[in-house]
Amino acid sequence: MDASTAIKPPVGRYVIPGDQVFQLPESGVVRVGTGLRDDGTQLIASRPGLLQQSKDGKLWVFGRQKRYIPSVDDAVLGVVTSKFSEYYEIDIAAPFSGLLPVLAFEGATRRNRPNLKEGDLVYCRVDMADRDLQPTVTCMDGAGRGAGFGLLQGGYVLETSNAYSRILVTKPPPAVLAALGRSLQFELAVGVNGKIWIAAPTQQATILVAQALQECEREPSKERAEGIVAGLMKTYQRGIKERETDRMHE
């Protein structure tokens, strides 16, 4: 067996230390990057994260980072920490705060623009990034449209690893989001800086979505995701029936 006929590595899977990631082919070359070790017959994960493969074929693990490192076009969730005449400072969990120009909103003008306050939650896109400078963020897509970016109100913010948040924005959607979408109505804004905004019609439904996402972080496989969502939905529906029964007896 050579590299061309070998079983393909499970790129996109979340792995933890000790996981057997990929059986090495009998011939050919497999390029190995950080987060993986070669035990002679297979590749073993040495840190938790998302298995990735570069264009030149190198396999590596995108691990849990203490700090998010901004990259252009990343969608991120941030909190307004300061307000100035020309821009807002946004905490995006990066080494530097993001700078959000006051006109970086669809249709914004000097006289007609959003009036954000300290503590407001904003969904935005990284417009410019440099490792030694504050990144610039915007609430528009590359074509100047709102595209879902802007102030987020209500809801709940779930914090997770940067690697897992990137899984949640892949297309097609991961199994846990597909399973939730078949069962509930909810809104989601995923920041690849490890922050997820969840909004559903009821507090119980919001909690259910958050629990499902948390429980699937360790192993986001289709079978596990569908099982977790099914179990949570049974508990959720039982709770609805119990509340309806209580109201009938009031």
PDB file of C-alpha atoms in Angstrom:
ATOM      1  CA  MET A   1       0.000   0.000   0.000  1.00  0.00           C
ATOM      2  CA  ASP A   2       1.355   3.421  -0.920  1.00  0.00           C
ATOM      3  CA  ALA A   3       0.355   6.934   0.104  1.00  0.00           C
ATOM      4  CA  SER A   4      -2.021   7.279  -2.850  1.00  0.00           C
ATOM      5  CA  THR A   5      -4.140   4.269  -1.835  1.00  0.00           C
ATOM      6  CA  ALA A   6      -3.952   4.718   1.935  1.00  0.00           C
ATOM      7  CA  ILE A   7      -7.045   5.467   3.968  1.00  0.00           C
ATOM      8  CA  LYS A   8      -7.519   9.213   4.111  1.00  0.00           C
ATOM      9  CA  PRO A   9      -6.865  10.898   7.491  1.00  0.00           C
ATOM     10  CA  PRO A  10     -10.003  12.149   9.295  1.00  0.00           C
ATOM     11  CA  VAL A  11      -9.354  15.829   8.605  1.00  0.00           C
ATOM     12  CA  GLY A  12     -11.761  18.035  10.561  1.00  0.00           C
ATOM     13  CA  ARG A  13     -12.146  15.602  13.478  1.00  0.00           C
ATOM     14  CA  TYR A  14     -11.572  16.805  17.027  1.00  0.00           C
ATOM     15  CA  VAL A  15      -8.824  14.730  18.663  1.00  0.00           C
ATOM     16  CA  ILE A  16      -7.333  14.448  22.153  1.00  0.00           C
ATOM     17  CA  PRO A  17      -3.898  13.165  23.318  1.00  0.00           C
ATOM     18  CA  GLY A  18      -3.594   9.427  22.759  1.00  0.00           C
ATOM     19  CA  ASP A  19      -6.141   9.226  19.927  1.00  0.00           C
ATOM     20  CA  GLN A  20      -5.030   7.002  17.037  1.00  0.00           C
ATOM     21  CA  VAL A  21      -5.423   9.441  14.176  1.00  0.00           C
ATOM     22  CA  PHE A  22      -4.066   7.777  11.056  1.00  0.00           C
ATOM     23  CA  GLN A  23      -2.461   4.450  10.113  1.00  0.00           C
ATOM     24  CA  LEU A  24       0.742   5.116   8.202  1.00  0.00           C
ATOM     25  CA  PRO A  25       1.014   3.670   4.682  1.00  0.00           C
ATOM     26  CA  GLU A  26       3.610   0.982   4.009  1.00  0.00           C
ATOM     27  CA  SER A  27       5.299   3.244   1.464  1.00  0.00           C
ATOM     28  CA  GLY A  28       5.300   6.881   0.549  1.00  0.00           C
ATOM     29  CA  VAL A  29       5.837   9.978   2.641  1.00  0.00           C
ATOM     30  CA  VAL A  30       3.478  11.447   5.236  1.00  0.00           C
ATOM     31  CA  ARG A  31       4.371  14.934   6.399  1.00  0.00           C
ATOM     32  CA  VAL A  32       3.726  15.444  10.109  1.00  0.00           C
ATOM     33  CA  GLY A  33       3.345  18.782  11.889  1.00  0.00           C
ATOM     34  CA  THR A  34       2.696  19.912  15.454  1.00  0.00           C
ATOM     35  CA  GLY A  35       0.294  18.042  17.695  1.00  0.00           C
ATOM     36  CA  LEU A  36       1.029  14.600  16.226  1.00  0.00           C
ATOM     37  CA  ARG A  37       3.680  11.947  16.873  1.00  0.00           C
ATOM     38  CA  ASP A  38       4.742   8.959  14.796  1.00  0.00           C
ATOM     39  CA  ASP A  39       4.925   5.667  16.721  1.00  0.00           C
ATOM     40  CA  GLY A  40       6.178   3.728  13.698  1.00  0.00           C
ATOM     41  CA  THR A  41       2.849   2.401  12.454  1.00  0.00           C
ATOM     42  CA  GLN A  42       0.404   5.225  13.054  1.00  0.00           C
ATOM     43  CA  LEU A  43       0.059   8.864  13.984  1.00  0.00           C
ATOM     44  CA  ILE A  44      -1.011   9.607  17.568  1.00  0.00           C
ATOM     45  CA  ALA A  45      -2.453  12.921  18.750  1.00  0.00           C
ATOM     46  CA  SER A  46      -0.254  14.639  21.331  1.00  0.00           C
ATOM     47  CA  ARG A  47      -2.517  17.618  22.032  1.00  0.00           C
ATOM     48  CA  PRO A  48      -6.252  18.319  21.830  1.00  0.00           C
ATOM     49  CA  GLY A  49      -7.598  20.122  18.802  1.00  0.00           C
ATOM     50  CA  LEU A  50      -8.833  19.933  15.240  1.00  0.00           C
ATOM     51  CA  LEU A  51      -6.956  17.716  12.770  1.00  0.00           C
ATOM     52  CA  GLN A  52      -5.916  19.818   9.786  1.00  0.00           C
ATOM     53  CA  GLN A  53      -4.123  19.179   6.486  1.00  0.00           C
ATOM     54  CA  SER A  54      -2.239  21.865   4.585  1.00  0.00           C
ATOM     55  CA  LYS A  55      -2.177  22.208   0.793  1.00  0.00           C
ATOM     56  CA  ASP A  56       1.157  20.385   0.646  1.00  0.00           C
ATOM     57  CA  GLY A  57      -0.305  17.432   2.569  1.00  0.00           C
ATOM     58  CA  LYS A  58       1.157  18.084   6.016  1.00  0.00           C
ATOM     59  CA  LEU A  59      -1.033  16.861   8.887  1.00  0.00           C
ATOM     60  CA  TRP A  60      -1.183  18.859  12.107  1.00  0.00           C
ATOM     61  CA  VAL A  61      -3.485  19.602  15.041  1.00  0.00           C
ATOM     62  CA  PHE A  62      -4.987  23.048  15.470  1.00  0.00           C
ATOM     63  CA  GLY A  63      -5.013  23.067  19.266  1.00  0.00           C
ATOM     64  CA  ARG A  64      -6.827  24.894  21.984  1.00  0.00           C
ATOM     65  CA  GLN A  65      -5.218  28.310  22.230  1.00  0.00           C
ATOM     66  CA  LYS A  66      -5.162  30.488  25.320  1.00  0.00           C
ATOM     67  CA  ARG A  67      -5.596  33.526  23.074  1.00  0.00           C
ATOM     68  CA  TYR A  68      -7.336  33.939  19.772  1.00  0.00           C
ATOM     69  CA  ILE A  69      -5.012  35.158  16.990  1.00  0.00           C
ATOM     70  CA  PRO A  70      -6.983  37.345  14.539  1.00  0.00           C
ATOM     71  CA  SER A  71      -6.971  36.544  10.840  1.00  0.00           C
ATOM     72  CA  VAL A  72      -8.627  38.528   8.049  1.00  0.00           C
ATOM     73  CA  ASP A  73     -12.266  37.534   7.376  1.00  0.00           C
ATOM     74  CA  ASP A  74     -12.671  35.700  10.694  1.00  0.00           C
ATOM     75  CA  ALA A  75     -16.114  36.144  12.218  1.00  0.00           C
ATOM     76  CA  VAL A  76     -15.767  36.996  15.923  1.00  0.00           C
ATOM     77  CA  LEU A  77     -17.890  37.921  18.921  1.00  0.00           C
ATOM     78  CA  GLY A  78     -16.698  40.845  20.988  1.00  0.00           C
ATOM     79  CA  VAL A  79     -17.722  43.118  23.830  1.00  0.00           C
ATOM     80  CA  VAL A  80     -17.534  46.905  23.623  1.00  0.00           C
ATOM     81  CA  THR A  81     -15.027  48.098  26.236  1.00  0.00           C
ATOM     82  CA  SER A  82     -14.485  51.747  25.213  1.00  0.00           C
ATOM     83  CA  LYS A  83     -16.210  54.332  23.040  1.00  0.00           C
ATOM     84  CA  PHE A  84     -14.451  57.140  21.144  1.00  0.00           C
ATOM     85  CA  SER A  85     -15.534  59.670  18.527  1.00  0.00           C
ATOM     86  CA  GLU A  86     -14.261  57.637  15.554  1.00  0.00           C
ATOM     87  CA  TYR A  87     -14.249  54.057  16.776  1.00  0.00           C
ATOM     88  CA  TYR A  88     -15.130  51.552  19.487  1.00  0.00           C
ATOM     89  CA  GLU A  89     -12.671  49.248  21.223  1.00  0.00           C
ATOM     90  CA  ILE A  90     -13.874  45.648  21.210  1.00  0.00           C
ATOM     91  CA  ASP A  91     -12.603  42.820  23.407  1.00  0.00           C
ATOM     92  CA  ILE A  92     -12.314  39.853  21.024  1.00  0.00           C
ATOM     93  CA  ALA A  93     -10.210  37.649  23.356  1.00  0.00           C
ATOM     94  CA  ALA A  94      -7.064  38.419  21.340  1.00  0.00           C
ATOM     95  CA  PRO A  95      -3.723  39.870  22.437  1.00  0.00           C
ATOM     96  CA  PHE A  96      -4.992  43.321  21.380  1.00  0.00           C
ATOM     97  CA  SER A  97      -8.494  44.820  21.434  1.00  0.00           C
ATOM     98  CA  GLY A  98     -10.213  45.179  18.078  1.00  0.00           C
ATOM     99  CA  LEU A  99     -10.947  48.627  16.636  1.00  0.00           C
ATOM    100  CA  LEU A 100     -14.468  49.002  15.223  1.00  0.00           C
ATOM    101  CA  PRO A 101     -14.924  52.244  13.212  1.00  0.00           C
ATOM    102  CA  VAL A 102     -18.237  53.967  13.942  1.00  0.00           C
ATOM    103  CA  LEU A 103     -19.065  53.901  10.195  1.00  0.00           C
ATOM    104  CA  ALA A 104     -18.290  50.187   9.768  1.00  0.00           C
ATOM    105  CA  PHE A 105     -21.992  49.281   9.612  1.00  0.00           C
ATOM    106  CA  GLU A 106     -24.221  48.881   6.567  1.00  0.00           C
ATOM    107  CA  GLY A 107     -25.755  52.245   5.652  1.00  0.00           C
ATOM    108  CA  ALA A 108     -24.034  54.098   8.505  1.00  0.00           C
ATOM    109  CA  THR A 109     -23.456  57.854   8.119  1.00  0.00           C
ATOM    110  CA  ARG A 110     -22.216  60.585  10.438  1.00  0.00           C
ATOM    111  CA  ARG A 111     -25.820  61.407  11.341  1.00  0.00           C
ATOM    112  CA  ASN A 112     -27.268  57.902  11.229  1.00  0.00           C
ATOM    113  CA  ARG A 113     -25.157  55.226  12.883  1.00  0.00           C
ATOM    114  CA  PRO A 114     -25.512  52.665  15.684  1.00  0.00           C
ATOM    115  CA  ASN A 115     -24.935  53.989  19.177  1.00  0.00           C
ATOM    116  CA  LEU A 116     -23.155  51.172  20.958  1.00  0.00           C
ATOM    117  CA  LYS A 117     -22.562  51.214  24.707  1.00  0.00           C
ATOM    118  CA  GLU A 118     -19.870  49.654  26.878  1.00  0.00           C
ATOM    119  CA  GLY A 119     -20.826  46.060  27.553  1.00  0.00           C
ATOM    120  CA  ASP A 120     -22.730  45.590  24.278  1.00  0.00           C
ATOM    121  CA  LEU A 121     -22.116  42.337  22.427  1.00  0.00           C
ATOM    122  CA  VAL A 122     -21.159  42.682  18.764  1.00  0.00           C
ATOM    123  CA  TYR A 123     -20.819  40.149  15.972  1.00  0.00           C
ATOM    124  CA  CYS A 124     -18.167  41.362  13.558  1.00  0.00           C
ATOM    125  CA  ARG A 125     -15.610  40.393  10.919  1.00  0.00           C
ATOM    126  CA  VAL A 126     -11.862  40.922  11.085  1.00  0.00           C
ATOM    127  CA  ASP A 127     -11.034  43.438   8.343  1.00  0.00           C
ATOM    128  CA  MET A 128      -7.319  43.957   8.969  1.00  0.00           C
ATOM    129  CA  ALA A 129      -4.919  41.960  11.126  1.00  0.00           C
ATOM    130  CA  ASP A 130      -1.248  42.306  12.039  1.00  0.00           C
ATOM    131  CA  ARG A 131       0.525  40.417  14.811  1.00  0.00           C
ATOM    132  CA  ASP A 132       1.995  43.651  16.223  1.00  0.00           C
ATOM    133  CA  LEU A 133      -0.994  45.998  15.834  1.00  0.00           C
ATOM    134  CA  GLN A 134      -4.591  46.244  16.983  1.00  0.00           C
ATOM    135  CA  PRO A 135      -6.832  44.452  14.494  1.00  0.00           C
ATOM    136  CA  THR A 136      -9.608  46.372  12.737  1.00  0.00           C
ATOM    137  CA  VAL A 137     -13.059  44.788  12.689  1.00  0.00           C
ATOM    138  CA  THR A 138     -16.213  45.644  10.763  1.00  0.00           C
ATOM    139  CA  CYS A 139     -19.919  44.832  10.911  1.00  0.00           C
ATOM    140  CA  MET A 140     -20.126  44.326   7.149  1.00  0.00           C
ATOM    141  CA  ASP A 141     -19.100  41.594   4.764  1.00  0.00           C
ATOM    142  CA  GLY A 142     -16.638  42.166   1.936  1.00  0.00           C
ATOM    143  CA  ALA A 143     -19.427  43.592  -0.248  1.00  0.00           C
ATOM    144  CA  GLY A 144     -20.449  46.187   2.351  1.00  0.00           C
ATOM    145  CA  ARG A 145     -23.601  44.381   3.486  1.00  0.00           C
ATOM    146  CA  GLY A 146     -24.692  43.707   7.051  1.00  0.00           C
ATOM    147  CA  ALA A 147     -24.841  39.931   6.456  1.00  0.00           C
ATOM    148  CA  GLY A 148     -25.914  39.205  10.042  1.00  0.00           C
ATOM    149  CA  PHE A 149     -23.156  41.243  11.651  1.00  0.00           C
ATOM    150  CA  GLY A 150     -23.890  43.908  14.252  1.00  0.00           C
ATOM    151  CA  LEU A 151     -25.290  44.316  17.759  1.00  0.00           C
ATOM    152  CA  LEU A 152     -26.587  41.147  19.412  1.00  0.00           C
ATOM    153  CA  GLN A 153     -29.265  41.510  22.064  1.00  0.00           C
ATOM    154  CA  GLY A 154     -30.499  38.982  24.579  1.00  0.00           C
ATOM    155  CA  GLY A 155     -29.473  35.365  24.199  1.00  0.00           C
ATOM    156  CA  TYR A 156     -26.649  33.523  25.909  1.00  0.00           C
ATOM    157  CA  VAL A 157     -22.905  33.412  25.192  1.00  0.00           C
ATOM    158  CA  LEU A 158     -21.219  30.014  25.363  1.00  0.00           C
ATOM    159  CA  GLU A 159     -17.427  29.924  25.574  1.00  0.00           C
ATOM    160  CA  THR A 160     -15.581  27.076  23.924  1.00  0.00           C
ATOM    161  CA  SER A 161     -12.205  26.287  22.342  1.00  0.00           C
ATOM    162  CA  ASN A 162     -11.120  28.122  19.214  1.00  0.00           C
ATOM    163  CA  ALA A 163     -10.727  24.788  17.429  1.00  0.00           C
ATOM    164  CA  TYR A 164     -14.284  23.682  18.199  1.00  0.00           C
ATOM    165  CA  SER A 165     -15.768  27.020  17.183  1.00  0.00           C
ATOM    166  CA  ARG A 166     -14.102  26.590  13.782  1.00  0.00           C
ATOM    167  CA  ILE A 167     -15.749  23.181  13.429  1.00  0.00           C
ATOM    168  CA  LEU A 168     -19.141  24.832  13.969  1.00  0.00           C
ATOM    169  CA  VAL A 169     -18.706  27.182  10.985  1.00  0.00           C
ATOM    170  CA  THR A 170     -17.726  24.470   8.491  1.00  0.00           C
ATOM    171  CA  LYS A 171     -19.995  23.608   5.567  1.00  0.00           C
ATOM    172  CA  PRO A 172     -21.999  21.467   5.464  1.00  0.00           C
ATOM    173  CA  PRO A 173     -22.916  22.168   9.108  1.00  0.00           C
ATOM    174  CA  PRO A 174     -21.589  19.659  11.662  1.00  0.00           C
ATOM    175  CA  ALA A 175     -23.879  16.899  12.883  1.00  0.00           C
ATOM    176  CA  VAL A 176     -24.813  18.583  16.168  1.00  0.00           C
ATOM    177  CA  LEU A 177     -26.155  21.694  14.414  1.00  0.00           C
ATOM    178  CA  ALA A 178     -27.995  19.591  11.837  1.00  0.00           C
ATOM    179  CA  ALA A 179     -29.636  17.540  14.601  1.00  0.00           C
ATOM    180  CA  LEU A 180     -30.581  20.637  16.591  1.00  0.00           C
ATOM    181  CA  GLY A 181     -31.968  22.320  13.467  1.00  0.00           C
ATOM    182  CA  ARG A 182     -34.351  19.411  12.901  1.00  0.00           C
ATOM    183  CA  SER A 183     -35.666  19.672  16.453  1.00  0.00           C
ATOM    184  CA  LEU A 184     -35.716  23.333  17.497  1.00  0.00           C
ATOM    185  CA  GLN A 185     -35.917  26.900  16.310  1.00  0.00           C
ATOM    186  CA  PHE A 186     -32.913  28.939  17.414  1.00  0.00           C
ATOM    187  CA  GLU A 187     -30.409  31.539  16.261  1.00  0.00           C
ATOM    188  CA  LEU A 188     -26.661  31.125  16.414  1.00  0.00           C
ATOM    189  CA  ALA A 189     -23.734  33.472  15.855  1.00  0.00           C
ATOM    190  CA  VAL A 190     -20.422  31.626  15.998  1.00  0.00           C
ATOM    191  CA  GLY A 191     -17.211  33.532  16.581  1.00  0.00           C
ATOM    192  CA  VAL A 192     -14.035  31.616  15.750  1.00  0.00           C
ATOM    193  CA  ASN A 193     -12.535  33.300  18.819  1.00  0.00           C
ATOM    194  CA  GLY A 194     -14.258  30.650  20.944  1.00  0.00           C
ATOM    195  CA  LYS A 195     -17.522  32.500  21.655  1.00  0.00           C
ATOM    196  CA  ILE A 196     -20.975  31.406  20.527  1.00  0.00           C
ATOM    197  CA  TRP A 197     -24.167  33.469  20.865  1.00  0.00           C
ATOM    198  CA  ILE A 198     -27.348  31.412  21.234  1.00  0.00           C
ATOM    199  CA  ALA A 199     -30.916  32.714  21.143  1.00  0.00           C
ATOM    200  CA  ALA A 200     -34.083  30.585  21.230  1.00  0.00           C
ATOM    201  CA  PRO A 201     -37.788  31.295  21.938  1.00  0.00           C
ATOM    202  CA  THR A 202     -37.482  30.048  25.538  1.00  0.00           C
ATOM    203  CA  GLN A 203     -34.778  29.907  28.168  1.00  0.00           C
ATOM    204  CA  GLN A 204     -35.135  26.119  28.313  1.00  0.00           C
ATOM    205  CA  ALA A 205     -34.521  25.807  24.570  1.00  0.00           C
ATOM    206  CA  THR A 206     -31.481  28.090  24.788  1.00  0.00           C
ATOM    207  CA  ILE A 207     -30.044  25.941  27.581  1.00  0.00           C
ATOM    208  CA  LEU A 208     -30.681  22.786  25.538  1.00  0.00           C
ATOM    209  CA  VAL A 209     -28.720  24.144  22.559  1.00  0.00           C
ATOM    210  CA  ALA A 210     -25.842  25.193  24.829  1.00  0.00           C
ATOM    211  CA  GLN A 211     -25.751  21.770  26.516  1.00  0.00           C
ATOM    212  CA  ALA A 212     -25.743  19.939  23.185  1.00  0.00           C
ATOM    213  CA  LEU A 213     -22.873  22.043  21.870  1.00  0.00           C
ATOM    214  CA  GLN A 214     -20.861  21.574  25.061  1.00  0.00           C
ATOM    215  CA  GLU A 215     -21.342  17.814  25.162  1.00  0.00           C
ATOM    216  CA  CYS A 216     -20.349  17.384  21.523  1.00  0.00           C
ATOM    217  CA  GLU A 217     -17.086  19.296  21.843  1.00  0.00           C
ATOM    218  CA  ARG A 218     -15.197  16.224  23.029  1.00  0.00           C
ATOM    219  CA  GLU A 219     -16.470  13.992  20.205  1.00  0.00           C
ATOM    220  CA  PRO A 220     -18.532  15.779  17.527  1.00  0.00           C
ATOM    221  CA  SER A 221     -19.337  12.618  15.530  1.00  0.00           C
ATOM    222  CA  LYS A 222     -22.735  12.184  13.877  1.00  0.00           C
ATOM    223  CA  GLU A 223     -23.751   9.239  16.080  1.00  0.00           C
ATOM    224  CA  ARG A 224     -22.826  11.007  19.308  1.00  0.00           C
ATOM    225  CA  ALA A 225     -24.432  14.278  18.267  1.00  0.00           C
ATOM    226  CA  GLU A 226     -27.724  12.693  17.269  1.00  0.00           C
ATOM    227  CA  GLY A 227     -27.822  10.654  20.488  1.00  0.00           C
ATOM    228  CA  ILE A 228     -27.128  13.683  22.676  1.00  0.00           C
ATOM    229  CA  VAL A 229     -29.725  15.848  20.942  1.00  0.00           C
ATOM    230  CA  ALA A 230     -32.335  13.059  21.093  1.00  0.00           C
ATOM    231  CA  GLY A 231     -31.774  12.610  24.829  1.00  0.00           C
ATOM    232  CA  LEU A 232     -31.922  16.332  25.555  1.00  0.00           C
ATOM    233  CA  MET A 233     -35.089  16.700  23.462  1.00  0.00           C
ATOM    234  CA  LYS A 234     -36.841  13.983  25.473  1.00  0.00           C
ATOM    235  CA  THR A 235     -36.022  15.822  28.699  1.00  0.00           C
ATOM    236  CA  TYR A 236     -37.075  19.150  27.137  1.00  0.00           C
ATOM    237  CA  GLN A 237     -40.427  17.804  25.897  1.00  0.00           C
ATOM    238  CA  ARG A 238     -41.096  16.102  29.238  1.00  0.00           C
ATOM    239  CA  GLY A 239     -40.495  19.444  30.946  1.00  0.00           C
ATOM    240  CA  ILE A 240     -42.987  21.163  28.635  1.00  0.00           C
ATOM    241  CA  LYS A 241     -45.666  18.565  29.453  1.00  0.00           C
ATOM    242  CA  GLU A 242     -45.011  18.898  33.186  1.00  0.00           C
ATOM    243  CA  ARG A 243     -45.334  22.697  33.033  1.00  0.00           C
ATOM    244  CA  GLU A 244     -48.569  22.397  31.064  1.00  0.00           C
ATOM    245  CA  THR A 245     -49.942  19.955  33.651  1.00  0.00           C
ATOM    246  CA  ASP A 246     -48.981  22.313  36.493  1.00  0.00           C
ATOM    247  CA  ARG A 247     -50.796  25.198  34.788  1.00  0.00           C
ATOM    248  CA  MET A 248     -53.926  23.090  34.368  1.00  0.00           C
ATOM    249  CA  HIS A 249     -53.990  22.415  38.122  1.00  0.00           C
ATOM    250  CA  GLU A 250     -53.477  26.010  39.191  1.00  0.00           C
TER     251      GLU A 250
END
